Amino acid sequence: GIQGGFWLRERTAIARLPQAAPGTPNILVIVVDTLRADHLSSYGYDRATSPNLERIAQQGVLFEHAFSTSSWTQPSHASLLTGRYTYEHDAELRPLDDRYPTIAEALQDRGYRTGAFSANVLFFTRRQGFGRGFVHFEDNFHSIADMAANTLYGFVAEFFVLRRAIGFEGVIARKLASDINHSALRWIDCEPGKPFFVFVNYFDVHDPYVPPQPYRSRFSDLENPGGLVNGYLERYHPSLTPDQMQSEIDAYDGATAYVDDQIGQLLAELEERGLADNTLVIITSDHGESFGEHGLVQHSNALYLEEIRVPLILWWPGHVPEGRRVATPVTNAALAATLLDIIADEQSHFPGPPLTQLWNTPGTPLDWPNPVSELAHYPWGAAQAPSAYGDMKSVISPQWHYITHDEYGEELYDWLEDPTESINLAQNQDAQPVMARFRADLESLLASFSAWVK
């Protein structure tokens, strides 16, 4: 009944799509929720966590210094879909509204059938405003356990019985990357005659770090490492010994290896269907993760590099350059503008510049914008979290990382010389001109937006 109605509406919507231009490529965007770039072997990590991503990067373009617009899911996904910063779309403490077009809407207008497949059933959902432009959106209510947990009685039972009474360690109805792949491929196979835009969110790297075996123990001598950091059980900032922290890292790295294998399998399935040669693939993340750096764990609590530096890889053999590495700092909010720049002669929906400029033109343009990240005040956060005490903003240049906090003031790091951001130069006299420039840039950015809104 209900499923049949959904299916009929989908088929009708797809039948009404305009005819795509000849040669239009398929597009696959993979967002690995909570994946920090420096835990990938393709980004220099000393563990072999991502051999498939290494191979894909060798055949495409890898951005060495890509940054998310926030350190948590909702605002970051809003930026990925709209190309806008958080101060523009304002989708941090409320759902994404319709003030800006999404990349899904723009691609639908060009004849794409559009599908999203989310394993993050808390924030990347239709309920949070992300369904706009997608003909098909799979988030929650796709299993009996999920349907039960998303009712009031289900929530009460789940919270007090599963969490409190018996100490359930997982996430109800957690979707593995293999589940997402199965759903996405099944949908891709339904209408082979039209190009697809598929946007997937993998949740396996997110806490609690409990990937399936043998991945969970791949980098550990323990049988079941990880699982102590668990926001689902309200363990947002547990006190961990060095060995326990290493156990969490080992399990996280195992989850990364699991997702890497699943990405490899998804692309192999596209190859088997004869679709890979005409599919543009983008792999990124919505934010990173802290493992004790700056006294923090998890994410959404600060804007240090470990929480906002993310992978960004583009692959389309014969169309995207092979083996290119770009060092210029970029925002992955440029995804929307970049996609349309690659597939269309013009794009006016999304602010630029598109990242294609960095591989089509030698050298970085002098006016290339510095990536901006933002984080709202969350008074209910862990006591250790800077975000619990005020709003934060950050700007990254090719050398400097500037952070400003409503209550704590300013920080400045030379992230090239000090990649762990352990030496705050904000009080250094020689750094004051740099600080003044960042301050003015942020004020100008926000002022111009305010004037535009009025």
Tab-separated table of C-alpha atoms in Angstrom:
chain	number	residue	atom	x	y	z
A	1	GLY	CA	0.000	0.000	0.000
A	2	ILE	CA	2.249	2.810	1.285
A	3	GLN	CA	5.352	1.471	-0.476
A	4	GLY	CA	3.346	1.067	-3.684
A	5	GLY	CA	2.224	4.689	-3.457
A	6	PHE	CA	5.810	5.870	-3.025
A	7	TRP	CA	6.904	3.763	-5.987
A	8	LEU	CA	4.151	5.128	-8.229
A	9	ARG	CA	4.901	8.741	-7.315
A	10	GLU	CA	8.589	8.153	-8.004
A	11	ARG	CA	7.990	6.581	-11.386
A	12	THR	CA	5.680	9.469	-12.295
A	13	ALA	CA	8.232	12.082	-11.199
A	14	ILE	CA	11.012	10.384	-13.165
A	15	ALA	CA	8.822	10.120	-16.265
A	16	ARG	CA	8.238	13.882	-16.113
A	17	LEU	CA	11.945	14.775	-16.013
A	18	PRO	CA	13.283	16.745	-18.984
A	19	GLN	CA	15.485	14.957	-21.479
A	20	ALA	CA	19.138	14.992	-20.383
A	21	ALA	CA	21.726	16.323	-22.803
A	22	PRO	CA	23.612	13.706	-24.844
A	23	GLY	CA	26.649	12.353	-23.003
A	24	THR	CA	25.399	13.486	-19.601
A	25	PRO	CA	27.427	11.588	-16.967
A	26	ASN	CA	26.071	9.879	-13.901
A	27	ILE	CA	27.141	11.466	-10.613
A	28	LEU	CA	27.918	9.635	-7.372
A	29	VAL	CA	28.686	11.642	-4.218
A	30	ILE	CA	29.925	9.639	-1.241
A	31	VAL	CA	29.996	11.365	2.159
A	32	VAL	CA	31.766	9.303	4.810
A	33	ASP	CA	30.309	10.768	7.978
A	34	THR	CA	32.982	11.739	10.580
A	35	LEU	CA	36.028	10.830	8.468
A	36	ARG	CA	39.106	12.955	9.216
A	37	ALA	CA	41.541	13.186	6.319
A	38	ASP	CA	44.724	12.417	8.237
A	39	HIS	CA	43.513	8.901	9.116
A	40	LEU	CA	43.588	7.885	5.456
A	41	SER	CA	46.654	6.242	3.951
A	42	SER	CA	45.891	8.275	0.814
A	43	TYR	CA	46.597	11.368	2.961
A	44	GLY	CA	49.844	10.040	4.460
A	45	TYR	CA	48.538	8.001	7.414
A	46	ASP	CA	50.945	5.216	8.384
A	47	ARG	CA	48.211	2.587	8.558
A	48	ALA	CA	46.821	1.027	5.378
A	49	THR	CA	43.274	2.237	6.048
A	50	SER	CA	42.301	3.249	2.512
A	51	PRO	CA	43.904	1.318	-0.372
A	52	ASN	CA	40.817	1.797	-2.566
A	53	LEU	CA	40.794	5.546	-2.017
A	54	GLU	CA	44.523	5.582	-2.832
A	55	ARG	CA	43.825	3.868	-6.131
A	56	ILE	CA	40.923	6.214	-6.914
A	57	ALA	CA	43.025	9.271	-6.040
A	58	GLN	CA	45.848	8.074	-8.304
A	59	GLN	CA	43.325	8.076	-11.158
A	60	GLY	CA	41.786	11.441	-10.276
A	61	VAL	CA	42.243	14.645	-8.288
A	62	LEU	CA	42.938	14.719	-4.552
A	63	PHE	CA	42.634	17.949	-2.580
A	64	GLU	CA	45.235	17.774	0.155
A	65	HIS	CA	43.681	20.476	2.334
A	66	ALA	CA	39.872	20.411	2.101
A	67	PHE	CA	37.753	21.732	4.953
A	68	SER	CA	34.140	21.287	5.986
A	69	THR	CA	31.990	24.292	6.812
A	70	SER	CA	31.249	22.960	10.300
A	71	SER	CA	32.302	20.184	12.649
A	72	TRP	CA	28.989	18.379	12.650
A	73	THR	CA	26.542	16.810	10.229
A	74	GLN	CA	23.562	19.086	9.742
A	75	PRO	CA	25.157	22.411	8.755
A	76	SER	CA	27.872	20.647	6.800
A	77	HIS	CA	25.411	18.653	4.679
A	78	ALA	CA	23.402	21.830	4.106
A	79	SER	CA	26.551	23.433	2.709
A	80	LEU	CA	27.373	20.420	0.538
A	81	LEU	CA	23.930	20.577	-1.074
A	82	THR	CA	23.520	24.366	-1.408
A	83	GLY	CA	27.115	25.558	-1.809
A	84	ARG	CA	26.486	28.072	0.981
A	85	TYR	CA	28.167	28.708	4.300
A	86	THR	CA	26.295	28.284	7.578
A	87	TYR	CA	25.860	32.022	8.086
A	88	GLU	CA	23.950	31.992	4.786
A	89	HIS	CA	21.772	28.879	4.964
A	90	ASP	CA	21.336	29.039	8.780
A	91	ALA	CA	20.622	25.297	8.952
A	92	GLU	CA	22.421	24.578	12.201
A	93	LEU	CA	19.834	24.929	14.920
A	94	ARG	CA	16.894	24.363	12.575
A	95	PRO	CA	16.178	22.368	9.389
A	96	LEU	CA	17.349	23.519	5.977
A	97	ASP	CA	14.767	25.824	4.409
A	98	ASP	CA	14.175	26.661	0.749
A	99	ARG	CA	15.910	30.027	0.468
A	100	TYR	CA	18.696	28.548	-1.697
A	101	PRO	CA	18.508	25.942	-4.474
A	102	THR	CA	20.127	22.555	-3.903
A	103	ILE	CA	22.386	20.661	-6.256
A	104	ALA	CA	19.692	17.953	-6.443
A	105	GLU	CA	17.181	20.507	-7.776
A	106	ALA	CA	19.660	21.849	-10.321
A	107	LEU	CA	20.464	18.358	-11.575
A	108	GLN	CA	16.797	17.385	-11.729
A	109	ASP	CA	16.294	20.356	-14.034
A	110	ARG	CA	18.974	18.844	-16.277
A	111	GLY	CA	17.219	15.487	-16.546
A	112	TYR	CA	18.825	13.602	-13.663
A	113	ARG	CA	16.891	11.170	-11.542
A	114	THR	CA	18.045	12.030	-8.042
A	115	GLY	CA	18.397	9.674	-5.093
A	116	ALA	CA	19.806	10.052	-1.565
A	117	PHE	CA	20.662	7.169	0.764
A	118	SER	CA	21.370	8.108	4.362
A	119	ALA	CA	22.757	6.016	7.179
A	120	ASN	CA	22.698	9.059	9.488
A	121	VAL	CA	19.021	8.827	10.362
A	122	LEU	CA	19.223	11.589	12.964
A	123	PHE	CA	20.402	14.530	10.889
A	124	PHE	CA	20.736	13.772	7.175
A	125	THR	CA	17.019	13.184	6.709
A	126	ARG	CA	13.970	14.571	4.970
A	127	ARG	CA	12.761	15.692	8.382
A	128	GLN	CA	15.769	18.045	8.579
A	129	GLY	CA	14.989	19.585	5.183
A	130	PHE	CA	17.359	17.589	2.987
A	131	GLY	CA	14.806	15.886	0.767
A	132	ARG	CA	14.319	18.873	-1.539
A	133	GLY	CA	15.255	17.986	-5.115
A	134	PHE	CA	15.526	14.247	-4.509
A	135	VAL	CA	12.998	12.051	-6.268
A	136	HIS	CA	14.014	9.269	-3.894
A	137	PHE	CA	15.296	9.737	-0.331
A	138	GLU	CA	15.949	6.759	1.951
A	139	ASP	CA	16.576	7.780	5.537
A	140	ASN	CA	14.487	6.156	8.275
A	141	PHE	CA	11.316	4.057	8.619
A	142	HIS	CA	12.826	1.313	6.485
A	143	SER	CA	12.900	-1.438	9.110
A	144	ILE	CA	10.619	-2.618	11.883
A	145	ALA	CA	13.182	-1.666	14.569
A	146	ASP	CA	13.636	1.779	13.061
A	147	MET	CA	9.916	2.414	12.804
A	148	ALA	CA	9.458	1.373	16.436
A	149	ALA	CA	12.346	3.507	17.682
A	150	ASN	CA	10.967	6.575	15.933
A	151	THR	CA	7.701	6.595	17.857
A	152	LEU	CA	7.317	8.180	21.291
A	153	TYR	CA	6.803	4.819	22.984
A	154	GLY	CA	9.671	3.358	21.020
A	155	PHE	CA	11.982	6.159	22.110
A	156	VAL	CA	11.059	5.697	25.775
A	157	ALA	CA	11.566	1.940	25.578
A	158	GLU	CA	14.809	2.271	23.693
A	159	PHE	CA	16.230	4.908	26.047
A	160	PHE	CA	15.287	3.391	29.381
A	161	VAL	CA	15.436	-0.291	28.522
A	162	LEU	CA	18.080	-0.756	25.867
A	163	ARG	CA	20.393	2.063	26.931
A	164	ARG	CA	19.987	2.207	30.686
A	165	ALA	CA	18.889	-1.245	31.778
A	166	ILE	CA	20.838	-3.649	29.591
A	167	GLY	CA	23.560	-1.305	28.301
A	168	PHE	CA	22.918	-1.839	24.577
A	169	GLU	CA	26.141	-0.727	22.871
A	170	GLY	CA	25.046	-0.130	19.303
A	171	VAL	CA	22.701	2.162	17.404
A	172	ILE	CA	19.140	0.981	16.781
A	173	ALA	CA	18.683	0.025	13.119
A	174	ARG	CA	22.175	1.253	12.274
A	175	LYS	CA	22.663	0.961	8.547
A	176	LEU	CA	25.995	-0.430	7.421
A	177	ALA	CA	27.698	0.798	4.265
A	178	SER	CA	26.818	-2.550	2.687
A	179	ASP	CA	23.118	-1.792	3.321
A	180	ILE	CA	23.498	1.641	1.712
A	181	ASN	CA	25.267	0.134	-1.300
A	182	HIS	CA	22.521	-2.455	-1.740
A	183	SER	CA	19.779	0.191	-1.618
A	184	ALA	CA	21.601	2.567	-3.972
A	185	LEU	CA	22.367	-0.110	-6.562
A	186	ARG	CA	18.824	-1.451	-6.466
A	187	TRP	CA	17.543	2.065	-7.178
A	188	ILE	CA	20.144	2.716	-9.887
A	189	ASP	CA	19.039	-0.460	-11.665
A	190	CYS	CA	15.369	0.624	-11.765
A	191	GLU	CA	15.671	3.223	-14.553
A	192	PRO	CA	18.784	2.466	-16.626
A	193	GLY	CA	17.760	4.876	-19.381
A	194	LYS	CA	18.237	8.106	-17.397
A	195	PRO	CA	21.403	9.513	-15.808
A	196	PHE	CA	21.466	9.340	-12.018
A	197	PHE	CA	22.644	11.612	-9.253
A	198	VAL	CA	23.187	9.467	-6.170
A	199	PHE	CA	24.193	11.039	-2.857
A	200	VAL	CA	25.114	8.559	-0.115
A	201	ASN	CA	25.991	9.003	3.550
A	202	TYR	CA	27.965	6.230	5.262
A	203	PHE	CA	27.718	6.250	9.067
A	204	ASP	CA	30.158	3.449	9.963
A	205	VAL	CA	33.048	5.723	11.006
A	206	HIS	CA	30.818	7.657	13.427
A	207	ASP	CA	30.838	6.752	17.111
A	208	PRO	CA	30.384	4.242	18.594
A	209	TYR	CA	33.293	2.758	16.622
A	210	VAL	CA	32.031	-0.803	16.254
A	211	PRO	CA	32.491	-1.884	12.622
A	212	PRO	CA	31.849	-5.506	11.697
A	213	GLN	CA	34.655	-7.988	12.121
A	214	PRO	CA	37.324	-8.558	10.951
A	215	TYR	CA	37.602	-4.784	10.554
A	216	ARG	CA	36.977	-3.881	14.192
A	217	SER	CA	40.122	-5.668	15.385
A	218	ARG	CA	42.203	-5.207	12.236
A	219	PHE	CA	44.539	-2.673	13.843
A	220	SER	CA	44.299	-3.912	17.434
A	221	ASP	CA	45.404	-6.853	19.558
A	222	LEU	CA	42.070	-6.652	21.379
A	223	GLU	CA	39.181	-8.821	20.277
A	224	ASN	CA	36.671	-5.954	20.303
A	225	PRO	CA	38.344	-2.551	20.576
A	226	GLY	CA	36.328	0.669	20.643
A	227	GLY	CA	32.784	1.295	21.830
A	228	LEU	CA	33.586	3.438	24.871
A	229	VAL	CA	33.048	6.761	23.100
A	230	ASN	CA	29.317	6.635	22.463
A	231	GLY	CA	27.110	9.700	22.243
A	232	TYR	CA	24.153	7.364	21.768
A	233	LEU	CA	24.628	6.296	25.405
A	234	GLU	CA	25.406	9.894	26.420
A	235	ARG	CA	29.117	9.092	26.726
A	236	TYR	CA	30.098	12.271	24.897
A	237	HIS	CA	33.345	12.860	26.730
A	238	PRO	CA	34.343	9.777	28.735
A	239	SER	CA	37.543	9.794	30.765
A	240	LEU	CA	39.862	7.412	28.919
A	241	THR	CA	43.273	6.005	29.742
A	242	PRO	CA	45.911	6.196	26.969
A	243	ASP	CA	45.303	2.505	26.208
A	244	GLN	CA	41.550	3.050	26.022
A	245	MET	CA	42.008	6.018	23.694
A	246	GLN	CA	44.249	3.916	21.466
A	247	SER	CA	41.561	1.235	21.461
A	248	GLU	CA	39.052	3.817	20.184
A	249	ILE	CA	41.478	4.957	17.482
A	250	ASP	CA	42.147	1.352	16.445
A	251	ALA	CA	38.430	0.664	16.054
A	252	TYR	CA	37.915	3.958	14.181
A	253	ASP	CA	40.687	3.014	11.773
A	254	GLY	CA	39.082	-0.396	11.338
A	255	ALA	CA	35.782	1.309	10.486
A	256	THR	CA	37.627	3.445	7.942
A	257	ALA	CA	39.077	0.321	6.323
A	258	TYR	CA	35.584	-1.213	6.209
A	259	VAL	CA	34.145	1.822	4.441
A	260	ASP	CA	37.094	1.892	2.054
A	261	ASP	CA	36.346	-1.703	1.068
A	262	GLN	CA	32.667	-0.864	0.603
A	263	ILE	CA	33.542	2.069	-1.668
A	264	GLY	CA	35.686	-0.295	-3.702
A	265	GLN	CA	32.803	-2.760	-3.953
A	266	LEU	CA	30.321	-0.066	-4.967
A	267	LEU	CA	32.570	1.116	-7.798
A	268	ALA	CA	33.176	-2.498	-8.861
A	269	GLU	CA	29.397	-2.973	-9.121
A	270	LEU	CA	29.146	0.121	-11.321
A	271	GLU	CA	31.980	-1.252	-13.457
A	272	GLU	CA	30.174	-4.571	-13.824
A	273	ARG	CA	27.074	-2.701	-15.021
A	274	GLY	CA	29.103	-0.769	-17.587
A	275	LEU	CA	28.408	2.513	-15.773
A	276	ALA	CA	31.798	3.403	-14.272
A	277	ASP	CA	33.319	5.029	-17.351
A	278	ASN	CA	30.508	7.557	-17.480
A	279	THR	CA	30.186	8.262	-13.754
A	280	LEU	CA	31.713	11.236	-11.980
A	281	VAL	CA	32.580	10.180	-8.409
A	282	ILE	CA	33.197	12.577	-5.515
A	283	ILE	CA	34.320	11.293	-2.110
A	284	THR	CA	34.399	13.566	0.939
A	285	SER	CA	33.242	13.860	4.557
A	286	ASP	CA	31.034	16.208	6.521
A	287	HIS	CA	33.568	16.686	9.355
A	288	GLY	CA	36.400	15.003	11.232
A	289	GLU	CA	36.831	13.656	14.762
A	290	SER	CA	38.898	14.393	17.876
A	291	PHE	CA	40.861	11.738	19.758
A	292	GLY	CA	42.203	13.680	22.693
A	293	GLU	CA	43.684	16.583	20.731
A	294	HIS	CA	43.060	19.844	22.590
A	295	GLY	CA	41.546	17.764	25.386
A	296	LEU	CA	38.520	16.803	23.253
A	297	VAL	CA	36.853	13.688	21.874
A	298	GLN	CA	34.237	13.285	19.148
A	299	HIS	CA	33.198	16.399	17.179
A	300	SER	CA	30.800	19.385	17.128
A	301	ASN	CA	32.735	20.889	20.015
A	302	ALA	CA	35.454	22.975	18.307
A	303	LEU	CA	36.942	23.986	14.950
A	304	TYR	CA	40.478	22.643	15.209
A	305	LEU	CA	41.953	20.897	12.173
A	306	GLU	CA	41.146	17.371	13.337
A	307	GLU	CA	37.440	18.250	13.317
A	308	ILE	CA	37.208	20.149	10.023
A	309	ARG	CA	39.907	18.777	7.690
A	310	VAL	CA	38.237	16.222	5.427
A	311	PRO	CA	39.124	14.181	2.346
A	312	LEU	CA	38.063	15.388	-1.077
A	313	ILE	CA	38.682	13.231	-4.144
A	314	LEU	CA	37.173	13.547	-7.641
A	315	TRP	CA	37.323	10.719	-10.181
A	316	TRP	CA	36.077	10.470	-13.753
A	317	PRO	CA	38.651	8.859	-16.070
A	318	GLY	CA	39.229	10.819	-19.233
A	319	HIS	CA	37.517	13.927	-17.900
A	320	VAL	CA	39.130	14.663	-14.536
A	321	PRO	CA	42.962	14.813	-14.587
A	322	GLU	CA	44.785	11.707	-13.420
A	323	GLY	CA	47.084	11.707	-10.398
A	324	ARG	CA	46.660	15.399	-9.624
A	325	ARG	CA	47.139	16.617	-6.039
A	326	VAL	CA	46.028	20.165	-5.178
A	327	ALA	CA	47.610	21.842	-2.128
A	328	THR	CA	45.458	24.990	-2.072
A	329	PRO	CA	43.085	25.057	0.937
A	330	VAL	CA	39.499	24.633	-0.293
A	331	THR	CA	36.021	24.327	1.149
A	332	ASN	CA	33.998	21.277	0.217
A	333	ALA	CA	31.011	23.629	0.010
A	334	ALA	CA	32.370	24.236	-3.501
A	335	LEU	CA	31.020	20.810	-4.437
A	336	ALA	CA	27.800	22.115	-6.013
A	337	ALA	CA	29.478	24.761	-8.165
A	338	THR	CA	32.173	22.276	-9.178
A	339	LEU	CA	29.709	19.584	-10.256
A	340	LEU	CA	27.795	21.936	-12.511
A	341	ASP	CA	31.012	23.398	-13.907
A	342	ILE	CA	32.163	19.908	-14.912
A	343	ILE	CA	28.930	18.761	-16.537
A	344	ALA	CA	27.520	22.010	-17.943
A	345	ASP	CA	28.736	24.953	-20.001
A	346	GLU	CA	27.531	27.387	-17.381
A	347	GLN	CA	26.281	27.431	-13.848
A	348	SER	CA	24.627	30.318	-12.070
A	349	HIS	CA	22.892	28.447	-9.247
A	350	PHE	CA	25.790	28.298	-6.818
A	351	PRO	CA	28.533	30.640	-5.644
A	352	GLY	CA	32.009	29.859	-6.858
A	353	PRO	CA	34.686	29.543	-7.639
A	354	PRO	CA	34.446	25.936	-8.849
A	355	LEU	CA	37.391	23.742	-7.926
A	356	THR	CA	37.984	22.957	-11.603
A	357	GLN	CA	39.910	26.240	-11.773
A	358	LEU	CA	42.610	24.740	-9.566
A	359	TRP	CA	43.400	21.937	-11.987
A	360	ASN	CA	42.657	23.760	-15.247
A	361	THR	CA	44.863	26.784	-14.524
A	362	PRO	CA	48.465	26.544	-13.279
A	363	GLY	CA	48.937	28.124	-9.847
A	364	THR	CA	46.367	29.345	-7.360
A	365	PRO	CA	44.407	32.466	-8.375
A	366	LEU	CA	45.395	35.424	-6.202
A	367	ASP	CA	41.812	36.018	-5.127
A	368	TRP	CA	41.087	32.389	-4.184
A	369	PRO	CA	38.812	32.491	-1.105
A	370	ASN	CA	39.984	31.079	2.220
A	371	PRO	CA	37.728	28.308	3.601
A	372	VAL	CA	35.423	29.318	6.458
A	373	SER	CA	34.030	27.037	9.179
A	374	GLU	CA	31.407	27.866	11.806
A	375	LEU	CA	29.954	26.359	14.952
A	376	ALA	CA	27.001	27.614	16.956
A	377	HIS	CA	26.796	27.904	20.726
A	378	TYR	CA	25.572	24.615	22.267
A	379	PRO	CA	25.059	25.264	25.987
A	380	TRP	CA	23.991	21.637	26.470
A	381	GLY	CA	27.329	20.282	25.184
A	382	ALA	CA	30.019	18.554	27.236
A	383	ALA	CA	31.686	20.811	29.790
A	384	GLN	CA	35.020	20.426	27.949
A	385	ALA	CA	33.565	21.673	24.654
A	386	PRO	CA	34.429	25.250	23.633
A	387	SER	CA	31.124	25.345	21.730
A	388	ALA	CA	29.297	24.978	25.066
A	389	TYR	CA	30.333	28.554	25.911
A	390	GLY	CA	29.852	30.510	22.686
A	391	ASP	CA	29.753	30.701	18.880
A	392	MET	CA	32.926	29.981	16.914
A	393	LYS	CA	34.242	30.855	13.465
A	394	SER	CA	37.443	29.892	11.703
A	395	VAL	CA	39.305	30.889	8.534
A	396	ILE	CA	42.148	28.939	6.935
A	397	SER	CA	44.781	30.425	4.630
A	398	PRO	CA	47.687	28.545	3.009
A	399	GLN	CA	49.698	29.143	6.200
A	400	TRP	CA	47.430	30.274	9.015
A	401	HIS	CA	44.375	29.019	10.894
A	402	TYR	CA	42.448	31.773	12.640
A	403	ILE	CA	39.712	30.922	15.186
A	404	THR	CA	37.490	33.379	16.986
A	405	HIS	CA	35.225	32.484	19.914
A	406	ASP	CA	32.497	34.645	21.465
A	407	GLU	CA	33.826	34.122	24.986
A	408	TYR	CA	37.406	32.878	24.639
A	409	GLY	CA	38.608	35.373	22.046
A	410	GLU	CA	41.022	34.595	19.225
A	411	GLU	CA	43.495	31.865	18.373
A	412	LEU	CA	46.068	31.739	15.579
A	413	TYR	CA	48.096	28.752	14.434
A	414	ASP	CA	50.782	28.338	11.791
A	415	TRP	CA	49.314	25.023	10.722
A	416	LEU	CA	52.067	24.270	8.206
A	417	GLU	CA	54.783	24.423	10.875
A	418	ASP	CA	52.493	23.340	13.730
A	419	PRO	CA	49.998	20.814	12.283
A	420	THR	CA	48.807	19.744	15.755
A	421	GLU	CA	47.940	23.384	16.555
A	422	SER	CA	49.744	23.278	19.882
A	423	ILE	CA	51.218	26.818	19.805
A	424	ASN	CA	48.661	29.645	19.875
A	425	LEU	CA	50.294	32.729	18.341
A	426	ALA	CA	47.383	35.104	18.996
A	427	GLN	CA	49.381	37.122	21.563
A	428	ASN	CA	52.532	37.204	19.463
A	429	GLN	CA	53.316	40.782	18.446
A	430	ASP	CA	54.520	39.742	14.994
A	431	ALA	CA	51.208	38.008	14.361
A	432	GLN	CA	49.011	41.045	14.935
A	433	PRO	CA	48.912	42.160	11.253
A	434	VAL	CA	47.849	38.616	10.299
A	435	MET	CA	45.144	38.656	12.970
A	436	ALA	CA	43.877	42.051	11.816
A	437	ARG	CA	43.616	40.813	8.243
A	438	PHE	CA	41.590	37.740	9.229
A	439	ARG	CA	39.378	39.840	11.478
A	440	ALA	CA	38.681	42.290	8.655
A	441	ASP	CA	38.051	39.491	6.144
A	442	LEU	CA	35.447	37.874	8.393
A	443	GLU	CA	33.753	41.183	9.168
A	444	SER	CA	33.647	42.051	5.464
A	445	LEU	CA	32.207	38.650	4.567
A	446	LEU	CA	29.442	38.885	7.150
A	447	ALA	CA	28.718	42.552	6.430
A	448	SER	CA	28.355	41.949	2.694
A	449	PHE	CA	25.952	39.096	3.381
A	450	SER	CA	23.893	41.232	5.766
A	451	ALA	CA	23.670	43.988	3.179
A	452	TRP	CA	22.632	41.476	0.502
A	453	VAL	CA	19.906	40.031	2.756
A	454	LYS	CA	18.473	43.478	3.453
